Amino acid sequence: MPQYMLALYDDPSGWKQLSPEQMQKAVEKYTAWSKKPYVIQGKRLATDLGRVLRTTNGKPRATDGPYSETKEVMGGIYLIEAKDYDEAVERTLDHPHLEHGTIELRQLYT
């Protein structure tokens, strides 16, 4: 069955505004969603900025980043199985991240 990546984007400052109780409820929602039978894996990204690798004039280099002009950043990913994009969208519509941010859905090349 085809696999799809859900890239989760949001403004991380919004999470800082949640009370401990609200944060616990959010974690419980994400945990419950990750246990659905079509979910292969889900991972939250670490809070550091990571590195960006580029080749300039034939020389690879790594820089801190990514830095973005927008406030929305990628915070994690999920991998799910679905027969096509329509089913992948349908399976994603109840993801708790949609309460806070954006989900980019992409089919993986196999």
Short mmCIF file of N, CA and C in Angstrom, two decimals, residues 28-102:
data_model
loop_
_atom_site.label_atom_id
_atom_site.label_comp_id
_atom_site.label_asym_id
_atom_site.label_seq_id
_atom_site.Cartn_x
_atom_site.Cartn_y
_atom_site.Cartn_z
N GLU A 28 -1.91 13.81 24.77
CA GLU A 28 -2.80 12.64 24.76
C GLU A 28 -3.49 12.47 23.41
N LYS A 29 -3.91 13.58 22.79
CA LYS A 29 -4.55 13.51 21.48
C LYS A 29 -3.57 13.00 20.41
N TYR A 30 -2.36 13.53 20.42
CA TYR A 30 -1.36 13.10 19.45
C TYR A 30 -1.01 11.63 19.66
N THR A 31 -0.87 11.22 20.90
CA THR A 31 -0.55 9.82 21.21
C THR A 31 -1.67 8.90 20.74
N ALA A 32 -2.90 9.26 20.99
CA ALA A 32 -4.03 8.44 20.56
C ALA A 32 -4.08 8.35 19.04
N TRP A 33 -3.85 9.46 18.34
CA TRP A 33 -3.89 9.44 16.88
C TRP A 33 -2.79 8.55 16.32
N SER A 34 -1.63 8.56 16.96
CA SER A 34 -0.51 7.77 16.45
C SER A 34 -0.74 6.26 16.57
N LYS A 35 -1.75 5.86 17.33
CA LYS A 35 -2.04 4.43 17.51
C LYS A 35 -3.06 3.89 16.50
N LYS A 36 -3.48 4.72 15.56
CA LYS A 36 -4.42 4.26 14.54
C LYS A 36 -3.74 3.20 13.68
N PRO A 37 -4.49 2.23 13.15
CA PRO A 37 -3.87 1.10 12.46
C PRO A 37 -3.10 1.45 11.20
N TYR A 38 -3.38 2.57 10.58
CA TYR A 38 -2.69 2.95 9.34
C TYR A 38 -1.47 3.84 9.58
N VAL A 39 -1.22 4.19 10.83
CA VAL A 39 -0.05 5.02 11.15
C VAL A 39 1.17 4.12 11.29
N ILE A 40 2.20 4.41 10.51
CA ILE A 40 3.44 3.64 10.55
C ILE A 40 4.36 4.18 11.63
N GLN A 41 4.50 5.50 11.66
CA GLN A 41 5.41 6.12 12.62
C GLN A 41 5.12 7.61 12.72
N GLY A 42 5.44 8.18 13.85
CA GLY A 42 5.35 9.62 14.04
C GLY A 42 6.50 10.07 14.92
N LYS A 43 7.09 11.20 14.56
CA LYS A 43 8.21 11.73 15.34
C LYS A 43 8.13 13.25 15.42
N ARG A 44 8.38 13.75 16.59
CA ARG A 44 8.50 15.19 16.80
C ARG A 44 9.95 15.57 16.57
N LEU A 45 10.18 16.71 15.93
CA LEU A 45 11.55 17.17 15.72
C LEU A 45 12.08 17.79 17.01
N ALA A 46 13.39 17.70 17.20
CA ALA A 46 14.04 18.35 18.33
C ALA A 46 13.89 19.86 18.18
N THR A 47 14.08 20.59 19.25
CA THR A 47 13.85 22.03 19.22
C THR A 47 15.00 22.84 18.62
N ASP A 48 16.14 22.20 18.36
CA ASP A 48 17.23 22.96 17.75
C ASP A 48 16.90 23.24 16.28
N LEU A 49 17.66 24.10 15.65
CA LEU A 49 17.38 24.49 14.27
C LEU A 49 17.92 23.52 13.24
N GLY A 50 18.78 22.60 13.63
CA GLY A 50 19.31 21.65 12.67
C GLY A 50 20.37 22.27 11.78
N ARG A 51 20.62 21.64 10.65
CA ARG A 51 21.62 22.12 9.69
C ARG A 51 21.04 22.02 8.29
N VAL A 52 21.49 22.90 7.42
CA VAL A 52 21.14 22.88 6.01
C VAL A 52 22.42 22.61 5.24
N LEU A 53 22.39 21.62 4.36
CA LEU A 53 23.55 21.31 3.54
C LEU A 53 23.29 21.74 2.11
N ARG A 54 24.25 22.46 1.54
CA ARG A 54 24.15 22.95 0.17
C ARG A 54 25.50 22.79 -0.49
N THR A 55 25.47 22.72 -1.80
CA THR A 55 26.71 22.74 -2.57
C THR A 55 26.81 24.07 -3.29
N THR A 56 27.92 24.76 -3.08
CA THR A 56 28.18 26.02 -3.74
C THR A 56 29.52 25.90 -4.48
N ASN A 57 29.49 26.15 -5.78
CA ASN A 57 30.71 26.01 -6.60
C ASN A 57 31.36 24.64 -6.42
N GLY A 58 30.53 23.59 -6.33
CA GLY A 58 31.04 22.24 -6.23
C GLY A 58 31.52 21.83 -4.85
N LYS A 59 31.40 22.71 -3.86
CA LYS A 59 31.86 22.41 -2.50
C LYS A 59 30.66 22.34 -1.55
N PRO A 60 30.45 21.17 -0.95
CA PRO A 60 29.36 21.08 0.02
C PRO A 60 29.71 21.82 1.31
N ARG A 61 28.68 22.41 1.90
CA ARG A 61 28.88 23.08 3.19
C ARG A 61 27.60 22.95 4.01
N ALA A 62 27.77 23.00 5.32
CA ALA A 62 26.64 22.93 6.25
C ALA A 62 26.55 24.25 6.98
N THR A 63 25.33 24.75 7.11
CA THR A 63 25.10 25.98 7.86
C THR A 63 23.98 25.73 8.87
N ASP A 64 23.94 26.56 9.90
CA ASP A 64 22.83 26.49 10.85
C ASP A 64 21.55 26.83 10.10
N GLY A 65 20.48 26.26 10.54
CA GLY A 65 19.21 26.59 9.90
C GLY A 65 18.31 25.39 9.89
N PRO A 66 17.24 25.43 9.19
CA PRO A 66 16.86 26.48 8.26
C PRO A 66 16.29 27.70 8.97
N TYR A 67 16.59 28.84 8.41
CA TYR A 67 15.99 30.08 8.88
C TYR A 67 14.92 30.45 7.88
N SER A 68 13.83 30.90 8.36
CA SER A 68 12.70 31.17 7.49
C SER A 68 12.17 32.57 7.74
N GLU A 69 11.64 33.16 6.70
CA GLU A 69 11.00 34.47 6.83
C GLU A 69 9.63 34.35 7.50
N THR A 70 9.08 33.14 7.53
CA THR A 70 7.77 32.95 8.11
C THR A 70 7.90 32.51 9.56
N LYS A 71 6.81 32.56 10.28
CA LYS A 71 6.81 32.12 11.67
C LYS A 71 6.49 30.64 11.77
N GLU A 72 6.02 30.04 10.69
CA GLU A 72 5.62 28.64 10.71
C GLU A 72 6.83 27.76 10.39
N VAL A 73 7.07 26.77 11.25
CA VAL A 73 8.21 25.87 11.06
C VAL A 73 7.72 24.42 11.14
N MET A 74 8.52 23.52 10.56
CA MET A 74 8.19 22.10 10.62
C MET A 74 8.53 21.58 12.00
N GLY A 75 7.56 20.92 12.63
CA GLY A 75 7.76 20.44 13.99
C GLY A 75 7.78 18.93 14.14
N GLY A 76 7.38 18.22 13.08
CA GLY A 76 7.37 16.77 13.17
C GLY A 76 6.80 16.14 11.93
N ILE A 77 6.84 14.82 11.89
CA ILE A 77 6.32 14.08 10.74
C ILE A 77 5.59 12.82 11.21
N TYR A 78 4.70 12.36 10.38
CA TYR A 78 4.07 11.05 10.52
C TYR A 78 4.17 10.35 9.18
N LEU A 79 4.21 9.05 9.21
CA LEU A 79 4.09 8.22 8.01
C LEU A 79 2.83 7.39 8.16
N ILE A 80 1.99 7.43 7.12
CA ILE A 80 0.76 6.64 7.14
C ILE A 80 0.65 5.85 5.84
N GLU A 81 -0.22 4.86 5.87
CA GLU A 81 -0.55 4.10 4.67
C GLU A 81 -1.96 4.47 4.22
N ALA A 82 -2.13 4.56 2.90
CA ALA A 82 -3.44 4.82 2.31
C ALA A 82 -3.40 4.39 0.85
N LYS A 83 -4.55 4.03 0.30
CA LYS A 83 -4.56 3.53 -1.08
C LYS A 83 -4.33 4.65 -2.10
N ASP A 84 -4.68 5.91 -1.75
CA ASP A 84 -4.48 7.04 -2.66
C ASP A 84 -4.57 8.34 -1.85
N TYR A 85 -4.38 9.48 -2.55
CA TYR A 85 -4.42 10.76 -1.85
C TYR A 85 -5.75 11.01 -1.17
N ASP A 86 -6.84 10.63 -1.83
CA ASP A 86 -8.16 10.87 -1.22
C ASP A 86 -8.27 10.17 0.13
N GLU A 87 -7.84 8.92 0.19
CA GLU A 87 -7.90 8.19 1.45
C GLU A 87 -6.91 8.78 2.46
N ALA A 88 -5.73 9.20 2.01
CA ALA A 88 -4.75 9.80 2.91
C ALA A 88 -5.31 11.09 3.51
N VAL A 89 -5.97 11.90 2.70
CA VAL A 89 -6.58 13.13 3.21
C VAL A 89 -7.66 12.79 4.22
N GLU A 90 -8.51 11.85 3.87
CA GLU A 90 -9.60 11.45 4.77
C GLU A 90 -9.05 10.97 6.12
N ARG A 91 -7.96 10.20 6.08
CA ARG A 91 -7.37 9.69 7.32
C ARG A 91 -6.69 10.79 8.14
N THR A 92 -6.37 11.88 7.51
CA THR A 92 -5.65 12.95 8.18
C THR A 92 -6.58 14.02 8.74
N LEU A 93 -7.80 14.06 8.29
CA LEU A 93 -8.72 15.14 8.67
C LEU A 93 -8.96 15.26 10.17
N ASP A 94 -8.80 14.18 10.92
CA ASP A 94 -9.02 14.26 12.37
C ASP A 94 -7.71 14.34 13.16
N HIS A 95 -6.61 14.63 12.46
CA HIS A 95 -5.33 14.75 13.18
C HIS A 95 -5.38 15.96 14.10
N PRO A 96 -4.97 15.82 15.35
CA PRO A 96 -5.06 16.93 16.30
C PRO A 96 -4.21 18.14 15.92
N HIS A 97 -3.23 17.95 15.07
CA HIS A 97 -2.38 19.08 14.69
C HIS A 97 -3.17 20.16 13.93
N LEU A 98 -4.25 19.77 13.29
CA LEU A 98 -5.05 20.74 12.56
C LEU A 98 -5.70 21.77 13.47
N GLU A 99 -5.70 21.52 14.78
CA GLU A 99 -6.19 22.51 15.74
C GLU A 99 -5.19 23.65 15.92
N HIS A 100 -3.91 23.41 15.55
CA HIS A 100 -2.84 24.38 15.82
C HIS A 100 -2.11 24.85 14.58
N GLY A 101 -2.06 24.02 13.55
CA GLY A 101 -1.19 24.35 12.44
C GLY A 101 -1.62 23.72 11.13
N THR A 102 -0.64 23.50 10.29
CA THR A 102 -0.83 23.04 8.92
C THR A 102 -0.18 21.67 8.75
#
